[in-house]
Amino acid sequence: EWTTDQNGTANQYLDMLEKISAVTAGSSLKFTVDMPFWFDGRTVVRSGVSRILSETIIDRTDGVVIMDYRDTGSSIISLGGTEMSYAQSTGKQLTIGVETRCSTSEPEYVSFCEEGASYMESELTTAWNYFKSYSSFQGFAVHDYKNYNLLKP
């Protein structure tokens, strides 16, 4: 449905987020969702108001993990900066997700698979040093652990 009706599909997703948020409100559960980095380039019209999709999602959750799948610190910063700034302004949590899985269907710059663990740690240090001043920054999430363990040193 996303390719034929982005706005309708996004609104269905936002409806679901609102329902989950209502259930978890006041509990000890943190409601966090994964979100692709490119949602900051999409708008959604909801109740007659046009807004950036990533911001609308952040507003309805306690936090997000942005799937910021790039293999350089500068790219991670560039793709995650908009969402980090917005999360900071709303007091929401944001975690940066990175990819370690090898894939023949994705370009090499999506994953740290080819470069290895030492390179990944160096690039994440660059991104860490940039994002650490944001109180919303919760660190990094690695997709996926099995492949992370297989990275060459």
mmCIF file of N, CA, C and O in Angstrom, residues 46-145:
data_model
loop_
_atom_site.group_PDB
_atom_site.id
_atom_site.type_symbol
_atom_site.label_atom_id
_atom_site.label_comp_id
_atom_site.label_asym_id
_atom_site.label_seq_id
_atom_site.Cartn_x
_atom_site.Cartn_y
_atom_site.Cartn_z
ATOM 1 N N ARG A 46 -2.583 14.912 8.081
ATOM 2 C CA ARG A 46 -3.391 14.287 9.132
ATOM 3 C C ARG A 46 -4.310 15.354 9.713
ATOM 4 O O ARG A 46 -3.833 16.381 10.164
ATOM 5 N N SER A 47 -5.595 15.094 9.663
ATOM 6 C CA SER A 47 -6.592 16.067 10.133
ATOM 7 C C SER A 47 -6.380 17.425 9.475
ATOM 8 O O SER A 47 -6.457 18.471 10.117
ATOM 9 N N GLY A 48 -6.041 17.402 8.192
ATOM 10 C CA GLY A 48 -5.884 18.623 7.431
ATOM 11 C C GLY A 48 -4.568 19.351 7.623
ATOM 12 O O GLY A 48 -4.346 20.405 7.035
ATOM 13 N N VAL A 49 -3.675 18.794 8.435
ATOM 14 C CA VAL A 49 -2.388 19.433 8.711
ATOM 15 C C VAL A 49 -1.274 18.596 8.096
ATOM 16 O O VAL A 49 -1.208 17.387 8.306
ATOM 17 N N SER A 50 -0.375 19.246 7.357
ATOM 18 C CA SER A 50 0.764 18.573 6.740
ATOM 19 C C SER A 50 1.972 18.687 7.653
ATOM 20 O O SER A 50 2.337 19.793 8.067
ATOM 21 N N ARG A 51 2.576 17.529 7.973
ATOM 22 C CA ARG A 51 3.750 17.509 8.852
ATOM 23 C C ARG A 51 4.760 16.503 8.339
ATOM 24 O O ARG A 51 4.433 15.579 7.609
ATOM 25 N N ILE A 52 5.994 16.636 8.811
ATOM 26 C CA ILE A 52 7.046 15.683 8.493
ATOM 27 C C ILE A 52 6.728 14.369 9.202
ATOM 28 O O ILE A 52 6.446 14.359 10.405
ATOM 29 N N LEU A 53 6.778 13.270 8.459
ATOM 30 C CA LEU A 53 6.391 11.967 9.005
ATOM 31 C C LEU A 53 7.247 11.571 10.204
ATOM 32 O O LEU A 53 6.719 11.103 11.215
ATOM 33 N N SER A 54 8.559 11.763 10.125
ATOM 34 C CA SER A 54 9.421 11.367 11.256
ATOM 35 C C SER A 54 9.046 12.113 12.531
ATOM 36 O O SER A 54 9.025 11.532 13.617
ATOM 37 N N GLU A 55 8.739 13.397 12.420
ATOM 38 C CA GLU A 55 8.358 14.178 13.604
ATOM 39 C C GLU A 55 7.040 13.691 14.178
ATOM 40 O O GLU A 55 6.869 13.608 15.396
ATOM 41 N N THR A 56 6.115 13.357 13.301
ATOM 42 C CA THR A 56 4.804 12.870 13.734
ATOM 43 C C THR A 56 4.941 11.547 14.478
ATOM 44 O O THR A 56 4.258 11.316 15.483
ATOM 45 N N ILE A 57 5.853 10.705 14.033
ATOM 46 C CA ILE A 57 6.095 9.429 14.713
ATOM 47 C C ILE A 57 6.776 9.669 16.057
ATOM 48 O O ILE A 57 6.373 9.098 17.080
ATOM 49 N N ILE A 58 7.783 10.502 16.082
ATOM 50 C CA ILE A 58 8.479 10.805 17.343
ATOM 51 C C ILE A 58 7.488 11.356 18.372
ATOM 52 O O ILE A 58 7.531 10.973 19.553
ATOM 53 N N ASP A 59 6.559 12.203 17.945
ATOM 54 C CA ASP A 59 5.565 12.772 18.855
ATOM 55 C C ASP A 59 4.697 11.710 19.517
ATOM 56 O O ASP A 59 4.198 11.920 20.624
ATOM 57 N N ARG A 60 4.500 10.569 18.859
ATOM 58 C CA ARG A 60 3.573 9.558 19.353
ATOM 59 C C ARG A 60 4.253 8.421 20.123
ATOM 60 O O ARG A 60 3.604 7.458 20.488
ATOM 61 N N THR A 61 5.540 8.541 20.324
ATOM 62 C CA THR A 61 6.291 7.476 21.005
ATOM 63 C C THR A 61 7.140 8.069 22.129
ATOM 64 O O THR A 61 7.276 9.288 22.237
ATOM 65 N N ASP A 62 7.713 7.187 22.925
ATOM 66 C CA ASP A 62 8.688 7.629 23.931
ATOM 67 C C ASP A 62 10.058 7.803 23.293
ATOM 68 O O ASP A 62 10.917 8.496 23.826
ATOM 69 N N GLY A 63 10.258 7.161 22.152
ATOM 70 C CA GLY A 63 11.532 7.265 21.470
ATOM 71 C C GLY A 63 11.547 6.447 20.203
ATOM 72 O O GLY A 63 10.632 5.665 19.936
ATOM 73 N N VAL A 64 12.588 6.652 19.415
ATOM 74 C CA VAL A 64 12.744 5.909 18.172
ATOM 75 C C VAL A 64 14.171 5.401 18.041
ATOM 76 O O VAL A 64 15.105 5.954 18.625
ATOM 77 N N VAL A 65 14.283 4.327 17.284
ATOM 78 C CA VAL A 65 15.580 3.855 16.800
ATOM 79 C C VAL A 65 15.563 4.164 15.317
ATOM 80 O O VAL A 65 14.749 3.627 14.570
ATOM 81 N N ILE A 66 16.412 5.082 14.905
ATOM 82 C CA ILE A 66 16.464 5.450 13.495
ATOM 83 C C ILE A 66 17.388 4.475 12.774
ATOM 84 O O ILE A 66 18.513 4.254 13.193
ATOM 85 N N MET A 67 16.859 3.849 11.752
ATOM 86 C CA MET A 67 17.630 2.890 10.964
ATOM 87 C C MET A 67 18.532 3.691 10.022
ATOM 88 O O MET A 67 18.225 3.900 8.858
ATOM 89 N N ASP A 68 19.635 4.123 10.566
ATOM 90 C CA ASP A 68 20.576 5.037 9.918
ATOM 91 C C ASP A 68 21.698 4.216 9.292
ATOM 92 O O ASP A 68 22.859 4.354 9.636
ATOM 93 N N TYR A 69 21.309 3.348 8.384
ATOM 94 C CA TYR A 69 22.221 2.335 7.866
ATOM 95 C C TYR A 69 23.205 2.911 6.862
ATOM 96 O O TYR A 69 22.987 2.887 5.654
ATOM 97 N N ARG A 70 24.315 3.400 7.377
ATOM 98 C CA ARG A 70 25.435 3.889 6.581
ATOM 99 C C ARG A 70 26.722 3.472 7.268
ATOM 100 O O ARG A 70 26.733 3.177 8.468
ATOM 101 N N ASP A 71 27.833 3.458 6.532
ATOM 102 C CA ASP A 71 29.071 2.920 7.088
ATOM 103 C C ASP A 71 30.166 3.967 7.294
ATOM 104 O O ASP A 71 31.338 3.630 7.352
ATOM 105 N N THR A 72 29.773 5.239 7.415
ATOM 106 C CA THR A 72 30.754 6.268 7.806
ATOM 107 C C THR A 72 30.130 7.152 8.879
ATOM 108 O O THR A 72 28.909 7.374 8.878
ATOM 109 N N GLY A 73 30.962 7.638 9.761
ATOM 110 C CA GLY A 73 30.485 8.521 10.811
ATOM 111 C C GLY A 73 29.800 9.755 10.246
ATOM 112 O O GLY A 73 28.740 10.174 10.734
ATOM 113 N N SER A 74 30.385 10.337 9.203
ATOM 114 C CA SER A 74 29.802 11.550 8.625
ATOM 115 C C SER A 74 28.425 11.280 8.012
ATOM 116 O O SER A 74 27.519 12.112 8.147
ATOM 117 N N SER A 75 28.244 10.140 7.388
ATOM 118 C CA SER A 75 26.932 9.794 6.824
ATOM 119 C C SER A 75 25.918 9.525 7.927
ATOM 120 O O SER A 75 24.753 9.921 7.818
ATOM 121 N N ILE A 76 26.335 8.865 8.984
ATOM 122 C CA ILE A 76 25.448 8.599 10.117
ATOM 123 C C ILE A 76 24.979 9.921 10.725
ATOM 124 O O ILE A 76 23.793 10.101 11.020
ATOM 125 N N ILE A 77 25.897 10.849 10.878
ATOM 126 C CA ILE A 77 25.557 12.167 11.425
ATOM 127 C C ILE A 77 24.602 12.898 10.486
ATOM 128 O O ILE A 77 23.587 13.450 10.903
ATOM 129 N N SER A 78 24.920 12.881 9.205
ATOM 130 C CA SER A 78 24.111 13.585 8.218
ATOM 131 C C SER A 78 22.686 13.046 8.163
ATOM 132 O O SER A 78 21.729 13.811 8.149
ATOM 133 N N LEU A 79 22.540 11.717 8.145
ATOM 134 C CA LEU A 79 21.207 11.128 8.019
ATOM 135 C C LEU A 79 20.417 11.150 9.318
ATOM 136 O O LEU A 79 19.194 11.143 9.295
ATOM 137 N N GLY A 80 21.087 11.188 10.456
ATOM 138 C CA GLY A 80 20.386 11.161 11.742
ATOM 139 C C GLY A 80 20.227 12.506 12.416
ATOM 140 O O GLY A 80 19.509 12.636 13.400
ATOM 141 N N GLY A 81 20.872 13.523 11.873
ATOM 142 C CA GLY A 81 20.888 14.827 12.534
ATOM 143 C C GLY A 81 19.534 15.495 12.672
ATOM 144 O O GLY A 81 19.214 16.069 13.719
ATOM 145 N N THR A 82 18.722 15.423 11.636
ATOM 146 C CA THR A 82 17.407 16.067 11.673
ATOM 147 C C THR A 82 16.526 15.449 12.752
ATOM 148 O O THR A 82 15.906 16.153 13.553
ATOM 149 N N GLU A 83 16.488 14.119 12.781
ATOM 150 C CA GLU A 83 15.671 13.432 13.773
ATOM 151 C C GLU A 83 16.210 13.660 15.183
ATOM 152 O O GLU A 83 15.449 13.808 16.135
ATOM 153 N N MET A 84 17.544 13.685 15.325
ATOM 154 C CA MET A 84 18.137 13.920 16.643
ATOM 155 C C MET A 84 17.752 15.310 17.155
ATOM 156 O O MET A 84 17.383 15.461 18.327
ATOM 157 N N SER A 85 17.834 16.301 16.304
ATOM 158 C CA SER A 85 17.467 17.666 16.708
ATOM 159 C C SER A 85 16.001 17.736 17.123
ATOM 160 O O SER A 85 15.661 18.364 18.125
ATOM 161 N N TYR A 86 15.136 17.082 16.354
ATOM 162 C CA TYR A 86 13.720 17.113 16.704
ATOM 163 C C TYR A 86 13.462 16.354 18.003
ATOM 164 O O TYR A 86 12.727 16.834 18.875
ATOM 165 N N ALA A 87 14.061 15.181 18.155
ATOM 166 C CA ALA A 87 13.889 14.417 19.396
ATOM 167 C C ALA A 87 14.355 15.250 20.587
ATOM 168 O O ALA A 87 13.707 15.277 21.644
ATOM 169 N N GLN A 88 15.471 15.920 20.427
ATOM 170 C CA GLN A 88 15.995 16.776 21.499
ATOM 171 C C GLN A 88 14.978 17.863 21.855
ATOM 172 O O GLN A 88 14.742 18.130 23.027
ATOM 173 N N SER A 89 14.374 18.480 20.862
ATOM 174 C CA SER A 89 13.434 19.580 21.117
ATOM 175 C C SER A 89 12.164 19.115 21.811
ATOM 176 O O SER A 89 11.482 19.909 22.456
ATOM 177 N N THR A 90 11.843 17.822 21.690
ATOM 178 C CA THR A 90 10.628 17.284 22.303
ATOM 179 C C THR A 90 10.903 16.462 23.562
ATOM 180 O O THR A 90 9.973 15.967 24.182
ATOM 181 N N GLY A 91 12.179 16.287 23.891
ATOM 182 C CA GLY A 91 12.520 15.500 25.074
ATOM 183 C C GLY A 91 12.359 14.002 24.885
ATOM 184 O O GLY A 91 12.276 13.257 25.852
ATOM 185 N N LYS A 92 12.356 13.558 23.623
ATOM 186 C CA LYS A 92 12.209 12.129 23.335
ATOM 187 C C LYS A 92 13.574 11.487 23.159
ATOM 188 O O LYS A 92 14.560 12.147 22.891
ATOM 189 N N GLN A 93 13.614 10.174 23.299
ATOM 190 C CA GLN A 93 14.864 9.421 23.163
ATOM 191 C C GLN A 93 15.077 8.995 21.715
ATOM 192 O O GLN A 93 14.126 8.677 21.009
ATOM 193 N N LEU A 94 16.353 8.983 21.303
ATOM 194 C CA LEU A 94 16.680 8.536 19.958
ATOM 195 C C LEU A 94 17.942 7.690 19.994
ATOM 196 O O LEU A 94 18.947 8.087 20.581
ATOM 197 N N THR A 95 17.845 6.525 19.398
ATOM 198 C CA THR A 95 18.966 5.605 19.259
ATOM 199 C C THR A 95 19.288 5.511 17.771
ATOM 200 O O THR A 95 18.387 5.514 16.930
ATOM 201 N N ILE A 96 20.568 5.428 17.452
ATOM 202 C CA ILE A 96 21.006 5.315 16.066
ATOM 203 C C ILE A 96 21.266 3.842 15.756
ATOM 204 O O ILE A 96 22.087 3.203 16.415
ATOM 205 N N GLY A 97 20.564 3.304 14.778
ATOM 206 C CA GLY A 97 20.759 1.926 14.350
ATOM 207 C C GLY A 97 21.749 1.848 13.205
ATOM 208 O O GLY A 97 21.704 2.656 12.279
ATOM 209 N N VAL A 98 22.661 0.878 13.283
ATOM 210 C CA VAL A 98 23.627 0.639 12.210
ATOM 211 C C VAL A 98 23.536 -0.824 11.772
ATOM 212 O O VAL A 98 23.107 -1.687 12.534
ATOM 213 N N GLU A 99 23.966 -1.065 10.544
ATOM 214 C CA GLU A 99 23.844 -2.393 9.939
ATOM 215 C C GLU A 99 25.196 -3.097 9.885
ATOM 216 O O GLU A 99 26.210 -2.476 9.570
ATOM 217 N N THR A 100 25.184 -4.406 10.191
ATOM 218 C CA THR A 100 26.394 -5.223 10.076
ATOM 219 C C THR A 100 26.197 -6.422 9.159
ATOM 220 O O THR A 100 27.135 -7.166 8.900
ATOM 221 N N ARG A 101 24.998 -6.601 8.694
ATOM 222 C CA ARG A 101 24.669 -7.756 7.854
ATOM 223 C C ARG A 101 25.173 -7.544 6.434
ATOM 224 O O ARG A 101 25.052 -6.464 5.868
ATOM 225 N N CYS A 102 25.741 -8.588 5.843
ATOM 226 C CA CYS A 102 26.143 -8.556 4.438
ATOM 227 C C CYS A 102 24.919 -8.844 3.578
ATOM 228 O O CYS A 102 24.127 -9.726 3.908
ATOM 229 N N SER A 103 24.787 -8.093 2.503
ATOM 230 C CA SER A 103 23.640 -8.275 1.628
ATOM 231 C C SER A 103 24.060 -8.036 0.193
ATOM 232 O O SER A 103 24.754 -7.060 -0.103
ATOM 233 N N THR A 104 23.624 -8.903 -0.674
ATOM 234 C CA THR A 104 23.918 -8.712 -2.090
ATOM 235 C C THR A 104 22.912 -7.762 -2.733
ATOM 236 O O THR A 104 23.139 -7.276 -3.836
ATOM 237 N N SER A 105 21.813 -7.471 -2.051
ATOM 238 C CA SER A 105 20.787 -6.599 -2.627
ATOM 239 C C SER A 105 20.932 -5.143 -2.189
ATOM 240 O O SER A 105 20.215 -4.284 -2.687
ATOM 241 N N GLU A 106 21.825 -4.862 -1.261
ATOM 242 C CA GLU A 106 22.023 -3.498 -0.771
ATOM 243 C C GLU A 106 23.407 -2.994 -1.183
ATOM 244 O O GLU A 106 24.363 -3.777 -1.239
ATOM 245 N N PRO A 107 23.558 -1.698 -1.413
ATOM 246 C CA PRO A 107 24.886 -1.152 -1.699
ATOM 247 C C PRO A 107 25.829 -1.331 -0.508
ATOM 248 O O PRO A 107 25.382 -1.396 0.636
ATOM 249 N N GLU A 108 27.128 -1.397 -0.768
ATOM 250 C CA GLU A 108 28.115 -1.627 0.299
ATOM 251 C C GLU A 108 28.091 -0.556 1.373
ATOM 252 O O GLU A 108 28.395 -0.835 2.529
ATOM 253 N N TYR A 109 27.734 0.686 1.037
ATOM 254 C CA TYR A 109 27.758 1.774 2.020
ATOM 255 C C TYR A 109 26.658 1.688 3.075
ATOM 256 O O TYR A 109 26.618 2.489 3.988
ATOM 257 N N VAL A 110 25.797 0.689 2.967
ATOM 258 C CA VAL A 110 24.718 0.510 3.935
ATOM 259 C C VAL A 110 25.211 -0.199 5.200
ATOM 260 O O VAL A 110 24.720 0.053 6.293
ATOM 261 N N SER A 111 26.187 -1.077 5.060
ATOM 262 C CA SER A 111 26.606 -1.957 6.156
ATOM 263 C C SER A 111 28.099 -1.849 6.433
ATOM 264 O O SER A 111 28.904 -1.549 5.551
ATOM 265 N N PHE A 112 28.445 -2.157 7.679
ATOM 266 C CA PHE A 112 29.848 -2.255 8.073
ATOM 267 C C PHE A 112 30.415 -3.644 7.776
ATOM 268 O O PHE A 112 31.546 -3.945 8.146
ATOM 269 N N CYS A 113 29.658 -4.482 7.105
ATOM 270 C CA CYS A 113 30.064 -5.857 6.836
ATOM 271 C C CYS A 113 31.430 -5.941 6.168
ATOM 272 O O CYS A 113 32.278 -6.724 6.591
ATOM 273 N N GLU A 114 31.632 -5.153 5.142
ATOM 274 C CA GLU A 114 32.866 -5.245 4.368
ATOM 275 C C GLU A 114 34.077 -4.649 5.100
ATOM 276 O O GLU A 114 35.206 -5.089 4.906
ATOM 277 N N GLU A 115 33.844 -3.627 5.929
ATOM 278 C CA GLU A 115 34.954 -2.902 6.556
ATOM 279 C C GLU A 115 35.456 -3.545 7.855
ATOM 280 O O GLU A 115 36.615 -3.389 8.206
ATOM 281 N N GLY A 116 34.561 -4.184 8.588
ATOM 282 C CA GLY A 116 34.970 -4.866 9.806
ATOM 283 C C GLY A 116 34.763 -4.062 11.086
ATOM 284 O O GLY A 116 34.402 -2.885 11.071
ATOM 285 N N ALA A 117 35.022 -4.744 12.193
ATOM 286 C CA ALA A 117 34.712 -4.212 13.520
ATOM 287 C C ALA A 117 35.560 -2.998 13.899
ATOM 288 O O ALA A 117 35.041 -2.026 14.460
ATOM 289 N N SER A 118 36.853 -3.022 13.625
ATOM 290 C CA SER A 118 37.717 -1.895 14.004
ATOM 291 C C SER A 118 37.295 -0.625 13.283
ATOM 292 O O SER A 118 37.201 0.451 13.886
ATOM 293 N N TYR A 119 37.044 -0.746 12.003
ATOM 294 C CA TYR A 119 36.583 0.405 11.217
ATOM 295 C C TYR A 119 35.246 0.904 11.765
ATOM 296 O O TYR A 119 35.039 2.113 11.927
ATOM 297 N N MET A 120 34.326 -0.018 12.040
ATOM 298 C CA MET A 120 33.025 0.351 12.562
ATOM 299 C C MET A 120 33.169 1.124 13.864
ATOM 300 O O MET A 120 32.541 2.170 14.054
ATOM 301 N N GLU A 121 33.982 0.617 14.770
ATOM 302 C CA GLU A 121 34.172 1.298 16.056
ATOM 303 C C GLU A 121 34.741 2.698 15.870
ATOM 304 O O GLU A 121 34.337 3.640 16.555
ATOM 305 N N SER A 122 35.652 2.866 14.931
ATOM 306 C CA SER A 122 36.220 4.180 14.651
ATOM 307 C C SER A 122 35.150 5.147 14.129
ATOM 308 O O SER A 122 35.063 6.297 14.570
ATOM 309 N N GLU A 123 34.330 4.680 13.197
ATOM 310 C CA GLU A 123 33.287 5.537 12.622
ATOM 311 C C GLU A 123 32.186 5.835 13.643
ATOM 312 O O GLU A 123 31.653 6.952 13.681
ATOM 313 N N LEU A 124 31.857 4.862 14.481
ATOM 314 C CA LEU A 124 30.851 5.109 15.518
ATOM 315 C C LEU A 124 31.384 6.085 16.567
ATOM 316 O O LEU A 124 30.616 6.861 17.136
ATOM 317 N N THR A 125 32.680 6.070 16.808
ATOM 318 C CA THR A 125 33.283 7.046 17.720
ATOM 319 C C THR A 125 33.111 8.456 17.157
ATOM 320 O O THR A 125 32.793 9.396 17.896
ATOM 321 N N THR A 126 33.290 8.608 15.853
ATOM 322 C CA THR A 126 33.063 9.912 15.214
ATOM 323 C C THR A 126 31.627 10.369 15.427
ATOM 324 O O THR A 126 31.375 11.516 15.832
ATOM 325 N N ALA A 127 30.672 9.480 15.172
ATOM 326 C CA ALA A 127 29.263 9.826 15.356
ATOM 327 C C ALA A 127 28.946 10.059 16.826
ATOM 328 O O ALA A 127 28.209 10.991 17.177
ATOM 329 N N TRP A 128 29.511 9.239 17.708
ATOM 330 C CA TRP A 128 29.307 9.397 19.154
ATOM 331 C C TRP A 128 29.763 10.785 19.606
ATOM 332 O O TRP A 128 29.054 11.478 20.341
ATOM 333 N N ASN A 129 30.941 11.175 19.175
ATOM 334 C CA ASN A 129 31.474 12.479 19.582
ATOM 335 C C ASN A 129 30.582 13.628 19.117
ATOM 336 O O ASN A 129 30.497 14.651 19.792
ATOM 337 N N TYR A 130 29.913 13.452 18.007
ATOM 338 C CA TYR A 130 28.994 14.479 17.524
ATOM 339 C C TYR A 130 27.682 14.468 18.324
ATOM 340 O O TYR A 130 27.198 15.515 18.746
ATOM 341 N N PHE A 131 27.093 13.298 18.515
ATOM 342 C CA PHE A 131 25.771 13.204 19.127
ATOM 343 C C PHE A 131 25.775 13.235 20.657
ATOM 344 O O PHE A 131 24.733 13.445 21.263
ATOM 345 N N LYS A 132 26.925 13.031 21.290
ATOM 346 C CA LYS A 132 26.946 12.885 22.755
ATOM 347 C C LYS A 132 26.449 14.115 23.505
ATOM 348 O O LYS A 132 26.028 14.003 24.656
ATOM 349 N N SER A 133 26.445 15.276 22.889
ATOM 350 C CA SER A 133 25.952 16.471 23.569
ATOM 351 C C SER A 133 24.427 16.536 23.612
ATOM 352 O O SER A 133 23.860 17.358 24.331
ATOM 353 N N TYR A 134 23.764 15.684 22.874
ATOM 354 C CA TYR A 134 22.300 15.646 22.882
ATOM 355 C C TYR A 134 21.825 14.750 24.024
ATOM 356 O O TYR A 134 22.175 13.573 24.078
ATOM 357 N N SER A 135 21.003 15.296 24.909
ATOM 358 C CA SER A 135 20.473 14.465 26.008
ATOM 359 C C SER A 135 19.529 13.391 25.474
ATOM 360 O O SER A 135 19.310 12.375 26.135
ATOM 361 N N SER A 136 18.980 13.564 24.293
ATOM 362 C CA SER A 136 18.095 12.567 23.691
ATOM 363 C C SER A 136 18.848 11.350 23.168
ATOM 364 O O SER A 136 18.265 10.287 22.994
ATOM 365 N N PHE A 137 20.131 11.502 22.906
ATOM 366 C CA PHE A 137 20.923 10.427 22.308
ATOM 367 C C PHE A 137 21.091 9.270 23.286
ATOM 368 O O PHE A 137 21.625 9.420 24.374
ATOM 369 N N GLN A 138 20.655 8.090 22.854
ATOM 370 C CA GLN A 138 20.703 6.896 23.699
ATOM 371 C C GLN A 138 21.790 5.917 23.287
ATOM 372 O O GLN A 138 21.929 4.857 23.889
ATOM 373 N N GLY A 139 22.549 6.233 22.262
ATOM 374 C CA GLY A 139 23.611 5.342 21.819
ATOM 375 C C GLY A 139 23.265 4.688 20.500
ATOM 376 O O GLY A 139 22.454 5.195 19.732
ATOM 377 N N PHE A 140 23.890 3.532 20.280
ATOM 378 C CA PHE A 140 23.750 2.826 19.013
ATOM 379 C C PHE A 140 23.082 1.472 19.211
ATOM 380 O O PHE A 140 23.255 0.828 20.248
ATOM 381 N N ALA A 141 22.339 1.060 18.203
ATOM 382 C CA ALA A 141 21.782 -0.285 18.139
ATOM 383 C C ALA A 141 22.400 -0.952 16.918
ATOM 384 O O ALA A 141 22.481 -0.341 15.854
ATOM 385 N N VAL A 142 22.860 -2.171 17.083
ATOM 386 C CA VAL A 142 23.521 -2.885 15.998
ATOM 387 C C VAL A 142 22.571 -3.933 15.434
ATOM 388 O O VAL A 142 22.037 -4.766 16.162
ATOM 389 N N HIS A 143 22.357 -3.872 14.133
ATOM 390 C CA HIS A 143 21.567 -4.878 13.441
ATOM 391 C C HIS A 143 22.538 -5.698 12.592
ATOM 392 O O HIS A 143 23.170 -5.165 11.704
ATOM 393 N N ASP A 144 22.673 -6.885 12.773
ATOM 394 C CA ASP A 144 22.175 -7.686 13.847
ATOM 395 C C ASP A 144 23.338 -8.315 14.610
ATOM 396 O O ASP A 144 24.440 -8.386 14.111
ATOM 397 N N TYR A 145 23.067 -8.777 15.810
ATOM 398 C CA TYR A 145 24.127 -9.240 16.706
ATOM 399 C C TYR A 145 24.919 -10.411 16.120
ATOM 400 O O TYR A 145 26.140 -10.453 16.223
#
